[in-house]
Short mmCIF file of C-alpha atoms in Angstrom, two decimals:
data_model
loop_
_atom_site.label_atom_id
_atom_site.label_comp_id
_atom_site.label_asym_id
_atom_site.label_seq_id
_atom_site.Cartn_x
_atom_site.Cartn_y
_atom_site.Cartn_z
CA LEU O 1 0.04 -0.30 0.02
CA ASP O 2 2.03 3.49 -1.50
CA VAL O 3 0.90 5.76 1.33
CA THR O 4 3.58 8.94 -0.80
CA PRO O 5 1.71 11.85 -0.28
CA LYS O 6 1.33 12.27 -4.01
CA THR O 7 0.06 8.99 -3.82
CA ILE O 8 -3.03 9.90 -1.62
CA LYS O 9 -3.42 13.61 -3.13
CA THR O 10 -3.81 10.86 -6.81
CA GLU O 11 -6.15 8.33 -3.92
CA ASP O 12 -8.69 11.50 -2.85
CA ARG O 13 -9.32 13.27 -7.09
CA VAL O 14 -9.65 9.19 -7.43
CA MET O 15 -12.92 10.01 -5.08
CA LYS O 16 -13.91 12.97 -5.44
CA LYS O 17 -14.00 11.94 -8.84
CA THR O 18 -16.00 8.42 -8.47
CA LEU O 19 -17.82 9.59 -5.54
CA ALA O 20 -19.49 13.55 -7.51
CA THR O 21 -20.31 9.99 -11.08
CA LEU O 22 -22.96 7.98 -8.58
CA THR O 23 -23.79 10.69 -6.15
CA ALA O 24 -25.38 12.91 -9.71
CA GLY O 25 -26.65 9.28 -10.76
CA GLY O 26 -25.09 9.94 -14.31
CA LEU O 27 -23.89 6.29 -13.80
CA LEU O 28 -27.04 4.87 -11.56
CA VAL O 29 -30.94 5.04 -11.92
CA ALA O 30 -31.92 8.96 -12.20
CA THR O 31 -34.92 8.21 -9.80
CA LEU O 32 -36.95 4.96 -8.67
CA ALA O 33 -40.29 6.44 -10.83
CA ALA O 34 -38.11 6.58 -13.99
CA SER O 35 -36.42 3.08 -13.58
CA HIS O 36 -38.46 1.46 -12.63
CA GLN O 37 -41.58 2.46 -15.35
CA GLY O 38 -42.60 -0.58 -16.21
CA ALA O 39 -40.59 -2.89 -14.67
CA THR O 40 -42.29 -5.65 -13.36
CA GLY O 41 -41.22 -8.99 -11.02
CA ILE O 42 -37.65 -10.08 -10.63
CA VAL O 43 -36.51 -6.89 -13.40
CA ARG O 44 -38.23 -4.02 -10.32
CA ASP O 45 -36.04 -6.23 -8.17
CA ARG O 46 -33.00 -5.78 -8.72
CA MET O 47 -33.75 -1.50 -9.12
CA ASP O 48 -34.97 -2.13 -5.95
CA GLY O 49 -31.62 -3.11 -4.92
CA MET O 50 -29.56 -0.83 -7.07
CA VAL O 51 -31.76 1.66 -5.75
CA ALA O 52 -31.22 1.13 -1.91
CA MET O 53 -27.04 1.03 -2.62
CA ARG O 54 -27.28 4.62 -4.41
CA ASP O 55 -28.67 5.89 -1.66
CA THR O 56 -26.47 4.88 0.84
CA VAL O 57 -23.70 5.89 -1.56
CA ARG O 58 -25.29 9.33 -1.67
CA ASP O 59 -24.98 9.62 2.34
CA LEU O 60 -22.49 8.35 2.76
CA THR O 61 -20.48 10.45 1.00
CA PRO O 62 -21.07 13.91 2.67
CA MET O 63 -19.58 12.33 5.65
CA MET O 64 -16.97 10.77 4.09
CA ARG O 65 -15.80 13.48 2.91
CA GLY O 66 -15.48 15.70 6.32
CA ARG O 67 -18.67 17.62 5.59
CA THR O 68 -20.32 16.41 9.04
CA GLU O 69 -19.76 14.12 11.55
CA TYR O 70 -18.75 10.96 11.43
CA ALA O 71 -20.37 8.24 13.12
CA ARG O 72 -19.80 4.72 13.41
CA GLU O 73 -22.94 3.50 13.16
CA ALA O 74 -24.34 5.22 10.11
CA VAL O 75 -21.03 3.93 7.93
CA LEU O 76 -22.35 0.09 10.13
CA ASP O 77 -26.00 0.73 8.46
CA ALA O 78 -24.95 1.85 5.46
CA ALA O 79 -22.53 -1.37 5.24
CA ALA O 80 -25.04 -3.93 6.11
CA ALA O 81 -27.40 -1.77 3.49
CA LEU O 82 -24.18 -2.14 0.78
CA GLU O 83 -23.07 -6.06 1.83
CA ARG O 84 -27.48 -7.35 1.69
CA HIS O 85 -27.47 -6.52 -1.55
CA ALA O 86 -23.95 -7.23 -3.08
CA GLY O 87 -22.61 -11.69 -4.34
CA GLU O 88 -24.87 -13.82 -4.48
CA THR O 89 -28.19 -11.72 -4.09
CA MET O 90 -27.36 -9.93 -7.00
CA THR O 91 -26.14 -12.59 -9.12
CA ALA O 92 -29.04 -13.66 -8.36
CA LEU O 93 -32.10 -11.59 -9.57
CA PHE O 94 -29.87 -11.68 -12.80
CA PRO O 95 -31.16 -14.96 -14.34
CA GLU O 96 -31.13 -14.93 -18.37
CA GLY O 97 -33.75 -13.73 -20.35
CA SER O 98 -34.35 -11.08 -17.43
CA ASP O 99 -33.63 -8.02 -20.24
CA ASP O 100 -36.73 -7.79 -21.46
CA ALA O 101 -37.60 -3.54 -22.63
CA ALA O 102 -38.10 -2.17 -18.81
CA SER O 103 -34.45 -3.52 -17.61
CA TYR O 104 -30.72 -1.16 -17.88
CA ALA O 105 -28.83 -4.41 -17.65
CA ARG O 106 -26.83 -4.78 -20.97
CA ALA O 107 -26.55 -7.82 -23.03
CA GLU O 108 -22.82 -8.51 -21.66
CA ILE O 109 -23.12 -9.94 -18.21
CA TRP O 110 -24.66 -12.85 -20.03
CA GLN O 111 -22.56 -12.75 -22.22
CA ASP O 112 -19.75 -12.30 -19.70
CA TRP O 113 -20.95 -13.79 -16.69
CA GLU O 114 -17.85 -14.25 -15.07
CA THR O 115 -16.94 -10.90 -14.69
CA PHE O 116 -20.44 -9.98 -13.13
CA GLU O 117 -20.13 -12.60 -10.55
CA ALA O 118 -16.63 -11.51 -9.79
CA MET O 119 -17.44 -7.54 -9.28
CA ALA O 120 -20.96 -8.32 -6.95
CA MET O 121 -18.51 -10.81 -5.22
CA ARG O 122 -16.14 -7.91 -4.50
CA MET O 123 -18.90 -5.56 -3.78
CA GLU O 124 -19.61 -7.93 -0.92
CA VAL O 125 -15.37 -8.80 -0.06
CA VAL O 126 -15.16 -4.21 -0.33
CA ALA O 127 -19.33 -3.76 2.63
CA GLY O 128 -17.25 -6.36 4.58
CA ALA O 129 -14.52 -4.74 5.45
CA LEU O 130 -16.39 -1.27 5.72
CA ALA O 131 -18.20 -2.16 8.54
CA GLU O 132 -14.34 -3.26 10.07
CA ALA O 133 -13.33 -0.41 9.15
CA ALA O 134 -16.45 1.41 11.24
CA ASP O 135 -13.63 2.44 14.11
CA ASN O 136 -11.31 4.12 11.27
CA PRO O 137 -12.39 7.39 10.82
CA PRO O 138 -11.62 9.42 8.11
CA GLY O 139 -8.00 10.95 8.28
CA SER O 140 -6.52 7.61 10.76
CA ALA O 141 -2.77 6.74 10.48
CA MET O 142 -2.10 4.05 7.58
CA PRO O 143 -0.93 0.81 7.93
CA GLU O 144 2.06 0.03 7.33
CA PRO O 145 3.35 -0.36 3.96
CA VAL O 146 2.65 -3.48 1.85
CA ASP O 147 2.62 -4.08 -1.60
CA ASN O 148 -0.68 -2.70 -3.98
CA SER O 149 -1.28 -6.13 -5.58
CA THR O 150 -1.57 -7.73 -1.99
CA MET O 151 -5.25 -5.28 -1.01
CA MET O 152 -6.48 -4.70 -4.20
CA GLY O 153 -5.57 -7.14 -6.78
CA GLY O 154 -2.45 -5.92 -9.27
CA GLY O 155 -4.24 -2.11 -8.50
CA PRO O 156 -6.72 -1.04 -10.76
CA SER O 157 -8.04 -4.28 -12.02
CA MET O 158 -10.01 -5.55 -8.64
CA MET O 159 -12.45 -3.61 -10.16
CA GLY O 160 -12.37 -5.67 -13.71
CA GLY O 161 -12.55 -8.91 -14.07
CA GLY O 162 -12.97 -12.12 -12.89
CA THR O 163 -8.67 -12.69 -12.69
CA ALA O 164 -7.99 -10.59 -10.74
CA THR O 165 -6.19 -11.45 -7.50
CA GLU O 166 -9.37 -10.11 -4.00
CA PRO O 167 -8.55 -7.77 -2.13
CA ASP O 168 -7.12 -8.49 1.40
CA PRO O 169 -10.71 -7.67 3.54
CA GLU O 170 -7.97 -7.78 6.55
CA MET O 171 -5.89 -4.79 5.13
CA LEU O 172 -9.16 -3.25 3.79
CA ALA O 173 -10.47 -3.06 7.28
CA GLN O 174 -7.30 -1.51 8.78
CA MET O 175 -7.56 1.48 6.22
CA PRO O 176 -9.86 4.95 6.63
CA VAL O 177 -13.33 3.64 6.31
CA ASP O 178 -13.23 6.85 3.82
CA ARG O 179 -10.51 5.46 2.02
CA VAL O 180 -12.75 1.88 2.09
CA PHE O 181 -15.55 3.95 1.31
CA THR O 182 -13.15 4.95 -2.07
CA VAL O 183 -12.80 1.31 -2.89
CA ALA O 184 -16.85 0.15 -2.34
CA ALA O 185 -17.60 3.91 -4.61
CA GLN O 186 -15.38 2.44 -7.52
CA VAL O 187 -16.46 -1.21 -7.33
CA CYS O 188 -20.44 0.38 -8.00
CA SER O 189 -18.44 2.45 -11.02
CA ALA O 190 -16.79 -0.02 -11.88
CA CYS O 191 -19.89 -2.25 -12.05
CA HIS O 192 -21.79 -0.25 -13.30
CA THR O 193 -19.94 1.70 -16.69
CA GLN O 194 -19.05 -2.08 -18.05
CA PHE O 195 -23.01 -3.95 -17.11
CA ARG O 196 -25.85 -0.77 -17.35
CA ALA O 197 -27.04 0.87 -20.54
CA ALA O 198 -27.12 4.84 -20.75
CA ARG O 199 -30.46 5.33 -20.96
CA ASN O 200 -32.20 9.37 -21.90
#
């Protein structure tokens, strides 16, 4: 884990950009009403889950940016919400053939199921680490320097395909909570970029 001032500044820029993108709704469902228009059954269920995750990220963002007072219990609740909608819970909502007109799901989900599944499982791991990191307020000390690949599976590849080494939850849990939150937001963003269709 590189903790040089240059790297920390870069991570701060990445966090601001990622959170701005997510909270602006550019990669997530714009509004509850618009996103659910015409959706029924399992498509509606997964849209509900995505909206819940969007709202969780949005609500926690001010605290992670230092705009509101840090509240450990709020982080624990947010981490539980993210974890509840990730992993097998998420993948179960994407059976083949559920890409009807109301869905935002791209065909790439089923064409590259291994990558999609890996991202869903990765989100579950990072959400669990976010709960563990709740005892490390924003700005707290970073863990002892280690190889980036130990924590992030070789850097940005952690956000991508299923062949990447999985993130080390123990290392993530030792990090300041705002940095773990950034990783969670990046996983969400990467998944939406690759697997969510844009709508006008």
